[in-house]
Coordinates of C-alpha atoms in Angstrom, one line a residue:
X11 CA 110.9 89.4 70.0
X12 CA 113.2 92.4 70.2
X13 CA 114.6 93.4 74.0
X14 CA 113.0 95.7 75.9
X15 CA 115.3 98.9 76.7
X16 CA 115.2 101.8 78.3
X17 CA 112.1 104.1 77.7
X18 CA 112.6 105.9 74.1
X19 CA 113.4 109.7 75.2
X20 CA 114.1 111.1 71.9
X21 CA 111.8 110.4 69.7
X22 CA 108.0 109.0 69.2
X23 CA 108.1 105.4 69.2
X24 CA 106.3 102.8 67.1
X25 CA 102.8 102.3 69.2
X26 CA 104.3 103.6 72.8
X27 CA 106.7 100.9 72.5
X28 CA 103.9 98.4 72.7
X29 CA 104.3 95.3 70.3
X30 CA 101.6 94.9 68.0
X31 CA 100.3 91.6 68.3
X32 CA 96.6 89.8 67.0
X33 CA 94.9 88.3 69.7
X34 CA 92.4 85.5 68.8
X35 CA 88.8 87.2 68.3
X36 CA 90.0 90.3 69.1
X37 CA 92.0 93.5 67.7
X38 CA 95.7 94.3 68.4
X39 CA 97.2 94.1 71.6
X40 CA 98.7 97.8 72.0
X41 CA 98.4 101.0 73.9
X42 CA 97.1 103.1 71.1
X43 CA 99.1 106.2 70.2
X44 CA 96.8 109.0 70.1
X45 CA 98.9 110.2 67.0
X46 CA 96.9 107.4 65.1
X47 CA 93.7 109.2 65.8
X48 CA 92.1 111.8 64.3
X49 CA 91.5 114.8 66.3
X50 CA 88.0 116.0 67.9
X51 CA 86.6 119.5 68.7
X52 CA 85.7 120.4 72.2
X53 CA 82.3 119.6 73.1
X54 CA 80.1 119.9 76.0
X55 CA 80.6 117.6 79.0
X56 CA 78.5 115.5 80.3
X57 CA 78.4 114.3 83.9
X58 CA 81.1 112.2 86.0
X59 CA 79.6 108.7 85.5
X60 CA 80.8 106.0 88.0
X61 CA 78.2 103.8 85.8
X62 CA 79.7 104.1 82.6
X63 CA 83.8 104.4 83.5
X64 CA 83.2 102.3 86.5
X65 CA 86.9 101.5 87.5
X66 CA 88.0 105.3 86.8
X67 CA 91.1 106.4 85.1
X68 CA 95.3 106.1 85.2
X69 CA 98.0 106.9 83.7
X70 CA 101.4 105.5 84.0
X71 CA 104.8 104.6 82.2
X72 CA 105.9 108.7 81.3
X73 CA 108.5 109.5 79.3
X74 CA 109.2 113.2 78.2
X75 CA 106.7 113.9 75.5
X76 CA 104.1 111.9 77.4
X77 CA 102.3 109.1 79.6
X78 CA 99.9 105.9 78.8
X79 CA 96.3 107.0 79.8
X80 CA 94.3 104.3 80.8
X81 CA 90.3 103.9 81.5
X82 CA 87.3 100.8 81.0
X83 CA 84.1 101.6 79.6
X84 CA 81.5 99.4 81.3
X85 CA 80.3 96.3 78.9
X86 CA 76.4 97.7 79.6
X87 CA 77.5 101.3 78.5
X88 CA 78.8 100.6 75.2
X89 CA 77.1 101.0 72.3
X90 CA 78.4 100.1 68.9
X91 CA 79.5 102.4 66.8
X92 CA 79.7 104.6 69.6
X93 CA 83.4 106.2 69.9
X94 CA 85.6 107.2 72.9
X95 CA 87.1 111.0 73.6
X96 CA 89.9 111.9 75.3
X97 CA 91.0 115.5 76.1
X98 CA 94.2 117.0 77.7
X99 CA 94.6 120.5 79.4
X100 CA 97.7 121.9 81.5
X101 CA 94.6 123.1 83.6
X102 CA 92.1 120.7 85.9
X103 CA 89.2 122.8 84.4
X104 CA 90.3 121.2 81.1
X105 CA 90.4 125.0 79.6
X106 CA 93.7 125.1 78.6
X107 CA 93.4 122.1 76.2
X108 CA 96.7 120.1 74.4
X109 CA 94.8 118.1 72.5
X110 CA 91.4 116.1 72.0
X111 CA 91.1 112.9 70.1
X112 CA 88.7 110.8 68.7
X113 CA 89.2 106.8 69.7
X114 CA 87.5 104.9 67.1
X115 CA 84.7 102.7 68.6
X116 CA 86.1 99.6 67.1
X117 CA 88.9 100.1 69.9
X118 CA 86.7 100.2 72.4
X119 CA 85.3 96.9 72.9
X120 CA 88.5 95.0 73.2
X121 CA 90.6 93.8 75.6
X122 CA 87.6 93.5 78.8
X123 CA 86.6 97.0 77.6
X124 CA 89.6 98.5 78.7
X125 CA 91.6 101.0 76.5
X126 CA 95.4 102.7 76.6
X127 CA 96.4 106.1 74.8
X128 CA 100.1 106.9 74.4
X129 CA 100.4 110.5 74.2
X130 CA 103.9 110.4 73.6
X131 CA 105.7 113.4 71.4
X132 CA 102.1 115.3 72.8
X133 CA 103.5 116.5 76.0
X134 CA 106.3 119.0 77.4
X135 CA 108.6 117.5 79.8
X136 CA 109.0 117.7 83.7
X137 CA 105.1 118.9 83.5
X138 CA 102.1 117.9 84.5
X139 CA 98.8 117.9 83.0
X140 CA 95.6 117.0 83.4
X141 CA 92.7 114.1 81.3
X142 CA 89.3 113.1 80.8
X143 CA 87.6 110.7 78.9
X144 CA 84.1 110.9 77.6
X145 CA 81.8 108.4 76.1
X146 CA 77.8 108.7 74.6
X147 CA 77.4 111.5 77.0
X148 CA 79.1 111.0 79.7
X149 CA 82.5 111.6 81.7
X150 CA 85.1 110.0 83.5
X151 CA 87.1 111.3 86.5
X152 CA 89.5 114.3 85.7
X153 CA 93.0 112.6 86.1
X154 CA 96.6 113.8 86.4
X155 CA 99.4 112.6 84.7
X156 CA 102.8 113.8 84.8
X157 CA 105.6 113.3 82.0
X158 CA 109.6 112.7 82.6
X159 CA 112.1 115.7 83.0
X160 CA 114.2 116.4 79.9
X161 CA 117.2 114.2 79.5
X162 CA 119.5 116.8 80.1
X163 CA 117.5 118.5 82.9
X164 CA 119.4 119.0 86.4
X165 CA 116.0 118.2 88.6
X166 CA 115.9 119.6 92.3
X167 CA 113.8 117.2 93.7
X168 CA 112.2 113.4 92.4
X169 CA 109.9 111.9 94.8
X170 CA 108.0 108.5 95.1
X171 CA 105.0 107.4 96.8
X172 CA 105.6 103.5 97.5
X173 CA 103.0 101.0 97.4
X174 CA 102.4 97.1 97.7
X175 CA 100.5 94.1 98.5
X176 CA 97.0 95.3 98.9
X177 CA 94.7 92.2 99.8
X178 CA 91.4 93.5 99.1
X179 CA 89.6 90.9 100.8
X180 CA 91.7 91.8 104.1
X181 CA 91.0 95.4 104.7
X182 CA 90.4 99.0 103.7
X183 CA 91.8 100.8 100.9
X184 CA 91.9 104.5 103.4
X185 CA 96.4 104.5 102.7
X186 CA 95.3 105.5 99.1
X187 CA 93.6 108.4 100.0
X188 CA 96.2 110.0 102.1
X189 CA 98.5 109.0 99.1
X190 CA 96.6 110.9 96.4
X191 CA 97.1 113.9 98.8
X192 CA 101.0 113.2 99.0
X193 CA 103.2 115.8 97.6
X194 CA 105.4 113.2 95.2
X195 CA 105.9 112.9 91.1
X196 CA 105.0 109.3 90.9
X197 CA 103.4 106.2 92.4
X198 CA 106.1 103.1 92.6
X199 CA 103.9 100.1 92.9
X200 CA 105.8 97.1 93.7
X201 CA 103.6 94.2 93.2
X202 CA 100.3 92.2 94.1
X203 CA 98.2 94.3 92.8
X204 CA 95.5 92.0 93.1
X205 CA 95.4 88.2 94.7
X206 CA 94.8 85.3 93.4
X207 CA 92.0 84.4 95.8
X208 CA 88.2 84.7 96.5
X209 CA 86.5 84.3 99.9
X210 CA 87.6 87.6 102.2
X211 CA 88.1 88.5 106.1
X212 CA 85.9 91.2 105.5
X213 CA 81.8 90.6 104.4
X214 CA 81.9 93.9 102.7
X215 CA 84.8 92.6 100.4
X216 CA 84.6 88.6 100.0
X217 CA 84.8 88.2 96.6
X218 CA 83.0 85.2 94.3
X219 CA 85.0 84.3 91.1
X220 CA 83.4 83.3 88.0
X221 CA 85.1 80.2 88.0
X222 CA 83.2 79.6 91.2
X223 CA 86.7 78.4 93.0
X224 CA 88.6 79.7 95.8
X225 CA 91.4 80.5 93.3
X226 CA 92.0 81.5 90.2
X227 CA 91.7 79.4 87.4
X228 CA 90.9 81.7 84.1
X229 CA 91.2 84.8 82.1
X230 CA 87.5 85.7 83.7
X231 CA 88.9 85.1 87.4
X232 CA 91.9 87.3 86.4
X233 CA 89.7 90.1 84.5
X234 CA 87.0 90.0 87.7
X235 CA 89.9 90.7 90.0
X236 CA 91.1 93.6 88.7
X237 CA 87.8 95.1 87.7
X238 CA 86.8 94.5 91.5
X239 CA 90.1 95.9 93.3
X240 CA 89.8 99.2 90.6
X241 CA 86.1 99.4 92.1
X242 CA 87.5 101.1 94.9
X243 CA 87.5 104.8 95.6
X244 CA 90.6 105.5 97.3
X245 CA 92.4 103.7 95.1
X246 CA 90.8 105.0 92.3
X247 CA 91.7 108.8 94.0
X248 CA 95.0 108.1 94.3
X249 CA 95.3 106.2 90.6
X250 CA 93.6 109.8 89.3
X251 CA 95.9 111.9 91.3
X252 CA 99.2 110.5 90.4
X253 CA 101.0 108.5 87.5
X254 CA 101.8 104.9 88.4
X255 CA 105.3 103.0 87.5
X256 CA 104.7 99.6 88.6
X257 CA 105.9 96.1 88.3
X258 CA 104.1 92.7 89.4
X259 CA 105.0 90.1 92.4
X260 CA 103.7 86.4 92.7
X261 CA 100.0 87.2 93.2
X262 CA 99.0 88.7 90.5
X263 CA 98.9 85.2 89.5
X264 CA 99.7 82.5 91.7
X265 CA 101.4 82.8 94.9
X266 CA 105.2 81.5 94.7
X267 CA 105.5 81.3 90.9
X268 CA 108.8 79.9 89.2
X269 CA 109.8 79.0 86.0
X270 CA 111.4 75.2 85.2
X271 CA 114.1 75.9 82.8
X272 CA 114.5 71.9 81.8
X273 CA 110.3 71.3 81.5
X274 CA 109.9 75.0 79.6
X275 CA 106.8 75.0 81.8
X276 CA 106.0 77.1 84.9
X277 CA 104.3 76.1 88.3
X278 CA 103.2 77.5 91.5
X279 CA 104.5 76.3 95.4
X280 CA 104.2 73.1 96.5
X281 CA 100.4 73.2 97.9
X282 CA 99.3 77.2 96.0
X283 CA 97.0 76.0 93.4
X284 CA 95.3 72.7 93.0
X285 CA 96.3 72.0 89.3
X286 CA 99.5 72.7 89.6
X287 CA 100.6 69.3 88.6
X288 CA 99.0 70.1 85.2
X289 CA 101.2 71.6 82.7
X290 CA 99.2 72.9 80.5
X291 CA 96.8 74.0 82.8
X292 CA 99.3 75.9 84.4
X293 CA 101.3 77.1 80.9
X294 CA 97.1 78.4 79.9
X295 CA 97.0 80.1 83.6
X296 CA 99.8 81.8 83.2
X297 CA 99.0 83.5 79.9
X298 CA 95.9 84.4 81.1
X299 CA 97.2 85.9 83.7
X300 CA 99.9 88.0 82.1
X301 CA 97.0 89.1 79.8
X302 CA 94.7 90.7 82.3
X303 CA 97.8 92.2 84.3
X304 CA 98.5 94.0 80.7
X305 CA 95.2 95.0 80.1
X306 CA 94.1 96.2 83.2
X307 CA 97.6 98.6 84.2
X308 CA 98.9 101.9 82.4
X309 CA 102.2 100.6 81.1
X310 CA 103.8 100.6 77.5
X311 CA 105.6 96.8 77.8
X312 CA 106.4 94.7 75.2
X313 CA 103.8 92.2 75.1
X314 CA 103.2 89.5 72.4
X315 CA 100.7 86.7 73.6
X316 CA 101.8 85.0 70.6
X317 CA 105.0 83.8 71.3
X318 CA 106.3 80.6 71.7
X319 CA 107.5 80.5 74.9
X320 CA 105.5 82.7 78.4
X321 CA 108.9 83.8 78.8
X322 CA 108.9 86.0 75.4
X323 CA 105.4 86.8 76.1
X324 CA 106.4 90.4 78.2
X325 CA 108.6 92.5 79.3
X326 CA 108.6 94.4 82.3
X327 CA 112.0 95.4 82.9
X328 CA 112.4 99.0 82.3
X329 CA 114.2 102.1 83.0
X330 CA 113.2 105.4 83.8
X331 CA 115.7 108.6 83.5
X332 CA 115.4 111.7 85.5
X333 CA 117.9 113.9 84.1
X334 CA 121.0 113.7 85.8
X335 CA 119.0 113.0 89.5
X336 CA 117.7 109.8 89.5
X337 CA 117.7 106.4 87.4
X338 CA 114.7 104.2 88.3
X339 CA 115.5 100.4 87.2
X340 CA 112.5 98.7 87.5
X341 CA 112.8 94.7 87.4
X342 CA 110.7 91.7 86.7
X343 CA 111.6 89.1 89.8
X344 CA 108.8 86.3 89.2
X345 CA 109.0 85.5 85.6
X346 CA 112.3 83.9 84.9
X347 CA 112.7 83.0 88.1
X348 CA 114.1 79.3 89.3
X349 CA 112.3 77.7 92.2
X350 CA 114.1 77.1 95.1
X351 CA 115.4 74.2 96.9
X352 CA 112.3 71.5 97.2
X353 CA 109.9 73.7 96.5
X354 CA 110.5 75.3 100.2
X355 CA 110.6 78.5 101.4
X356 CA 112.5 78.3 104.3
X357 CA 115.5 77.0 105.1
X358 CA 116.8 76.4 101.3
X359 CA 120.5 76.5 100.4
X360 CA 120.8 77.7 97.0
X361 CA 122.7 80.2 94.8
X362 CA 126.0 80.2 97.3
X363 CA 127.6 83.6 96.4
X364 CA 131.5 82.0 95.5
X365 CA 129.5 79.9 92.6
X366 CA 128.4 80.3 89.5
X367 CA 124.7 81.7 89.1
X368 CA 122.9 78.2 88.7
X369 CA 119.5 79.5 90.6
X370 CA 118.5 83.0 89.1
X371 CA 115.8 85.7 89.7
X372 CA 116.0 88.1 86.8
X373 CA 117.0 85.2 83.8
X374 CA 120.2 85.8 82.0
X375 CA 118.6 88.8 79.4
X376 CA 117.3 90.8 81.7
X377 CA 120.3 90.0 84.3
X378 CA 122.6 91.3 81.6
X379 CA 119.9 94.4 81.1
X380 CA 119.9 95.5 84.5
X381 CA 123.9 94.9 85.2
X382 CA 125.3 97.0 82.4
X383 CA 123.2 99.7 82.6
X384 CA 123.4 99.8 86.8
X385 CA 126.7 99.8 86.1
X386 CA 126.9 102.7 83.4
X387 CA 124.4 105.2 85.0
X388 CA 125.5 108.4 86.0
X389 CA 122.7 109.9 88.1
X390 CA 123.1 111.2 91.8
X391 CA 121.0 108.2 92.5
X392 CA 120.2 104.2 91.1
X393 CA 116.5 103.4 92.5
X394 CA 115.6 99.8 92.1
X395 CA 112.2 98.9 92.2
X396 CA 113.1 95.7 93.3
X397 CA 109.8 93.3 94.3
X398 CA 111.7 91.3 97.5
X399 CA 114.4 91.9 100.3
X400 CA 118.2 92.4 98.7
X401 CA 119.6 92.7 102.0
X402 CA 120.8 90.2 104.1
X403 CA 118.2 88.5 106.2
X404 CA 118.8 86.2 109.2
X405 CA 116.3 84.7 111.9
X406 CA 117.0 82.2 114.1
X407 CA 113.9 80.7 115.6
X408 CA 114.8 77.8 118.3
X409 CA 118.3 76.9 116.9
X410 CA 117.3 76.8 113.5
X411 CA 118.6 79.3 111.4
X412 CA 116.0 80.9 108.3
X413 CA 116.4 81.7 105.1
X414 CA 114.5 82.9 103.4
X415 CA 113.8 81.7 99.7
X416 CA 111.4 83.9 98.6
X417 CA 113.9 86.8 98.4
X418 CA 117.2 87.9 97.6
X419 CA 118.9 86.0 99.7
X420 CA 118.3 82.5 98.0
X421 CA 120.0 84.1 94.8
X422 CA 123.2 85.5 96.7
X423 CA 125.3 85.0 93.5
X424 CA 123.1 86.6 91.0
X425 CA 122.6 89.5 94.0
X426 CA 126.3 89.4 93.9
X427 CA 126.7 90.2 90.4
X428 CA 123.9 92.9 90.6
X429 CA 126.0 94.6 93.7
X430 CA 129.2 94.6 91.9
X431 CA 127.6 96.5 88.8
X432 CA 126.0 99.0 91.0
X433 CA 129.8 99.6 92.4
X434 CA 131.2 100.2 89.0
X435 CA 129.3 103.3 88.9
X436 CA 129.5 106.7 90.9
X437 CA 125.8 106.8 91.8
X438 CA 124.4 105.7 95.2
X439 CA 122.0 102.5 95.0
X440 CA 118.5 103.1 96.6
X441 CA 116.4 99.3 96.7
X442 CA 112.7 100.2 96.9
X443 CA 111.0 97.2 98.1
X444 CA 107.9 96.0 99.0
X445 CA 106.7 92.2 99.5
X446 CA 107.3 91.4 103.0
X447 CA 104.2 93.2 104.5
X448 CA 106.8 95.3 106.7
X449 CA 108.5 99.0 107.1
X450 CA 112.0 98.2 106.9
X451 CA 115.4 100.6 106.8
X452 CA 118.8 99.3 106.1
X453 CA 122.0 98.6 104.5
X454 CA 122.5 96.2 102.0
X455 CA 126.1 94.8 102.7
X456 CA 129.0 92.7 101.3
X457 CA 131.5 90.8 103.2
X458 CA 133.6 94.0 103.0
X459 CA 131.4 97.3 101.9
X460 CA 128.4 98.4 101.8
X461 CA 126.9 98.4 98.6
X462 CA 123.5 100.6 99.0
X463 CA 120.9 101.3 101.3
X464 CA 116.9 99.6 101.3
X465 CA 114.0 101.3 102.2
X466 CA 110.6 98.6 102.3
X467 CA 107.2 99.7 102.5
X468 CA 104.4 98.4 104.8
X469 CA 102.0 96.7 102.9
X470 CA 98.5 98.6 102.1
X471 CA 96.1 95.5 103.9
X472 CA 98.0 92.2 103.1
X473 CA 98.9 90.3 106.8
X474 CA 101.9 91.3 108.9
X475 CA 103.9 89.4 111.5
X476 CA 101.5 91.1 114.2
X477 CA 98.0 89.6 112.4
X478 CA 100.0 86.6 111.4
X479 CA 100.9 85.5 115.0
X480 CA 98.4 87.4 116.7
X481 CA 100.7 90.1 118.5
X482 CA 99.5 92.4 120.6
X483 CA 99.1 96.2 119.6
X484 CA 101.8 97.4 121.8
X485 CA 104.8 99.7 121.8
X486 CA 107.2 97.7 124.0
X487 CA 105.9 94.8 121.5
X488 CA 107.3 96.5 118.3
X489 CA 110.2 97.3 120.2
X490 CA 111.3 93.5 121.2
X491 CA 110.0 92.4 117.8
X492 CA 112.8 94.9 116.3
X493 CA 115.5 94.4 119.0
X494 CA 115.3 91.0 118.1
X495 CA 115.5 91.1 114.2
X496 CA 118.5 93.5 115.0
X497 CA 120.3 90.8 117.1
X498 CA 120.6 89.0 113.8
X499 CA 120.4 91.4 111.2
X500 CA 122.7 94.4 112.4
X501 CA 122.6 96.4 109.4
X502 CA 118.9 97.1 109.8
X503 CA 118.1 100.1 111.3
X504 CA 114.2 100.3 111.2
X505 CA 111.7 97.2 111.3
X506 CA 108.3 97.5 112.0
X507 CA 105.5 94.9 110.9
X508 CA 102.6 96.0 113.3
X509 CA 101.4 98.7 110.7
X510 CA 100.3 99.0 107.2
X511 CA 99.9 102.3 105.1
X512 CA 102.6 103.0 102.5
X513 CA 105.5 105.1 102.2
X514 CA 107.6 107.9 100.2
X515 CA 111.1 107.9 98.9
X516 CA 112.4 112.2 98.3
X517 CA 115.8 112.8 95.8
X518 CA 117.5 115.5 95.8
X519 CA 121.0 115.9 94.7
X520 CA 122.2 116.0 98.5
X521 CA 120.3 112.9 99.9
X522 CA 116.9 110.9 99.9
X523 CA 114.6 110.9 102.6
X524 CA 112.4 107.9 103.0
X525 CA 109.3 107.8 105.3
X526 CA 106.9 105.2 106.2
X527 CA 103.4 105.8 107.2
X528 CA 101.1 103.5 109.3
X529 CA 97.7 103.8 108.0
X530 CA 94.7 101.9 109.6
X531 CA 93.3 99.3 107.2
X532 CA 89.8 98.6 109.4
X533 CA 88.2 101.5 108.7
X534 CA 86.9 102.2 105.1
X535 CA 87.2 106.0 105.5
X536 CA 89.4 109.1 103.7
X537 CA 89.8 110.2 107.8
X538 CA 91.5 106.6 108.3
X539 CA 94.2 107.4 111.0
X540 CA 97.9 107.5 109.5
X541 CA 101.1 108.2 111.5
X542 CA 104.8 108.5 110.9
X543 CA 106.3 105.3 111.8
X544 CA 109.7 106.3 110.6
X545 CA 112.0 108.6 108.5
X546 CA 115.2 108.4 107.5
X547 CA 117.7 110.3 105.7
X548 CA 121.0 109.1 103.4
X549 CA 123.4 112.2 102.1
X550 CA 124.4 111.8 98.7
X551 CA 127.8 109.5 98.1
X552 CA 127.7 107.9 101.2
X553 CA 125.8 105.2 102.9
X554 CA 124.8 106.7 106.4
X555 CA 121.2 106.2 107.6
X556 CA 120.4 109.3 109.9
X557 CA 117.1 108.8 111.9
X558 CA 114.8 111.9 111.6
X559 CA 112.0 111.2 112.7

């Protein structure tokens, strides 16, 4: 399989980048490039029809000349022979068209029902623009999209919304509709996207997989999971409003997910899924889940369910160039990675930062991906859409000091080598992280520099330390809760894991601004209540967190 690279900026790649690849009993696994279709007049639309494109629309992975559009036909809509249209205006009113096209029905019925367009060589750059679908009648949504400066262009401002760990089962979805009214280019989603589980908190939003377990176990538990977390209307606001870059954490399959390099065979945690002691249970679970993750997200990857190994199966590790402002580096950190010590999370000893990298994250392709182009960029900025903490993280709980495995800290000499790439180059490293269910501001630090700043958004409902150990809702609460993570942790400015919502990340060439929002995830309502938690500001060239709000 040839290596993923950066995204292709001067010219129209072969299928959006996306590997053509048979699947058994159905068509080719690719985001369709909309040059392959024949173009279609304008014709009268029909109604919005939450019936027929029941989990609304997306569009994701941009590059200059265009962005992957995404949207599912419902299986009692279709009808054979029946084909899908897509138009594209630089208005909402869908007046001042681009382009129409003509998806041939045969397309439609693959894949869960769910289709990609790459519109690639279609689009100006640094614009945005504006989509529909249409199908025997009726409409989808009217989405946005938005496509990558020029390479050359000097942009003013880049900004992210950040997103992660959305539970479905454990609360309301109101963060994404104050994100779909957020004033940013792009949504950075950093993982679970959907988890593994059934059941719920919530009687509104328990979920019952096919498979009748509490986990799951197939390609139908992993398809039912994201059709039912795309059900929902905030998220399908915000998923309209803005184009998504996103990567994938542990859930979207199996919670604590590792790869063992000496079996070829990957498992789950000690105690996270019932057959994990089944290899090729586990090897078929896998698959199935990186199948439904592909089918059911806006992204060009290389993906090729037909290789030999899962490891060659896809590649999520991309870049994204914005002009001369900002690199985004966006990383796979479950895939390839080694489990650590004993299968525990805590308290493991691993990866020492003076050895060798025996324990990795990233695997040695995509180590040597990220590393030499981290180390080459010359943007104002390096953003990392990195999945777990990179900073330094020390508790102490009762004489016993933590560590903790699931993160950065358990691959210190793989971090190591990251760090000292990013300080080859002249441009300021920005780690947006999500994963820990917590607002979080800091340094990331060596033994004798600092190396960059981290900026960690709150999760959107998945459990924080405050439902976790039942803390009370109360300011002087949050404030010994951070005072003591401080004690240990002195390069973190800003903890806060009472709250959920999201957050946003602002470039400009003189410094980013991050700010995290608390959002209330109990009440399934656009008017849920969101408050600044924090903001900070870093000037450009220098590592200086300045509080602002």
């Amino acid at each position: 399989m040839p290596q993923t690279d950066d995204v292709d900026y001067g010219r129209r790649t072969v299928l959006a980048a996306v590997l053509a690849a048979t699947l058994p009993g159905s068509a080719a696994a690719r985001a369709h490039d909309v040059s392959s279709f024949p173009r279609a007049m304008m014709t009268a639309a029909g109604p919005p029809s939450s019936a027929v494109f029941p989990q609304g629309v997306a569009s994701g992975d941009p590059t200059p000349t265009g962005a992957v559009l995404w949207t599912r036909v419902s299986p009692d809509a279709h009808r054979e022979g029946v084909p899908l249209r897509l138009t594209v205006a630089r208005d909402a009113a869908l007046s001042n068209t681009v382009g129409s096209w003509r998806i041939p029905a045969d397309r439609v019925a693959d894949h869960d029902y769910t289709v990609k367009a790459a519109l690639d060589g279609e689009l100006a750059p640094g614009r945005r623009y504006y989509y529909r679908f249409a199908y025997d009648g009726a409409t989808s949504p009217v989405g946005r999209c938005r496509t990558l400066p020029a390479p050359d262009a000097s942009p003013n401002r880049v900004a992210f919304a950040l997103a992660t760990c959305q539970d479905y089962r454990n609360g309301y979805y109101g963060a994404y509709h104050h994100v779909a009214n957020e004033d940013v280019d792009f949504v950075v989603h950093l993982g679970d996207f959907i988890y593994e589980h059934g059941g719920g908190q919530f009687d509104d939003r328990s979920l019952s997989l096919p498979s009748g377990e509490n986990v799951a176990m197939d390609l139908d538990d992993f398809r039912y999971l994201h059709r039912t977390y795309r059900t929902d209307r905030f998220l399908q606001e915000a998923l309209a409003a803005h184009s998504i870059i996103q990567t994938w954490d542990d859930h979207e399959i199996v919670n604590n997910r590792y790869w063992d390099y000496e079996a070829g065979r990957p498992y789950a945690g000690r105690g996270d899924h019932p057959r994990n002691d089944d290899p090729e249970f586990m090897t078929q679970l896998f698959a199935d889940g990186i199948r439904a993750w592909w089918e059911y997200t806006p992204t060009r990857v290389t993906y090729d369910p037909d290789a030999d190994s899962l490891l060659d199966q896809i590649d999520l590790w991309r870049r994204y160039r914005f002009g001369d402002l900002v690199d985004l580096f966006v990383t796979d950190e479950r895939l390839y990675r080694t489990a650590p010590a004993d299968g525990a999370q805590f308290g493991a000893r691993i990866g020492e930062s003076d050895g060798e990298i025996t324990e990795t994250m990233l695997g040695e392709r995509q180590r040597r991906w990220f590393t030499d182009r981290l180390a080459g960029s010359d943007a104002t900025w390096s953003a990392w859409a990195n999945e777990v903490l990179a900073m330094e993280f020390d508790l102490d709980l009762g004489g016993v000091e933590l560590l903790n495995a699931d993160a950065w800290d358990a691959f210190a000499a793989e971090r190591d080598r990251i760090l000292r790439a990013a300080a080859e180059s002249d441009s300021s490293l920005v780690a947006l992280t999500g994963d820990m269910h917590t607002a979080l501001a800091g340094y990331i630090e060596g033994r004798d520099r600092r190396y960059g700043v981290e900026f960690m958004t709150p999760a959107i409902t998945s459990q924080n330390l405050r439902e976790l150990l039942g803390l009370p809702n109360d300011p002087e609460v949050r404030r010994l809760v951070e005072r003591y993570v401080q004690e240990y942790n002195p390069h973190v400015r800003f903890f806060d894991s009472h709250d959920w919502g999201y957050a946003t990340v602002e470039f400009t060439p003189d410094a980013c601004t991050y700010s995290a929002y608390g959002v209330d995830k109990r009440t399934n309502s656009a008017n849920a209540n969101r408050r600044l938690l924090a903001r900070f500001r870093c000037p450009a060239g220098e590592y200086s967190l300045q509080r602002r709000g």
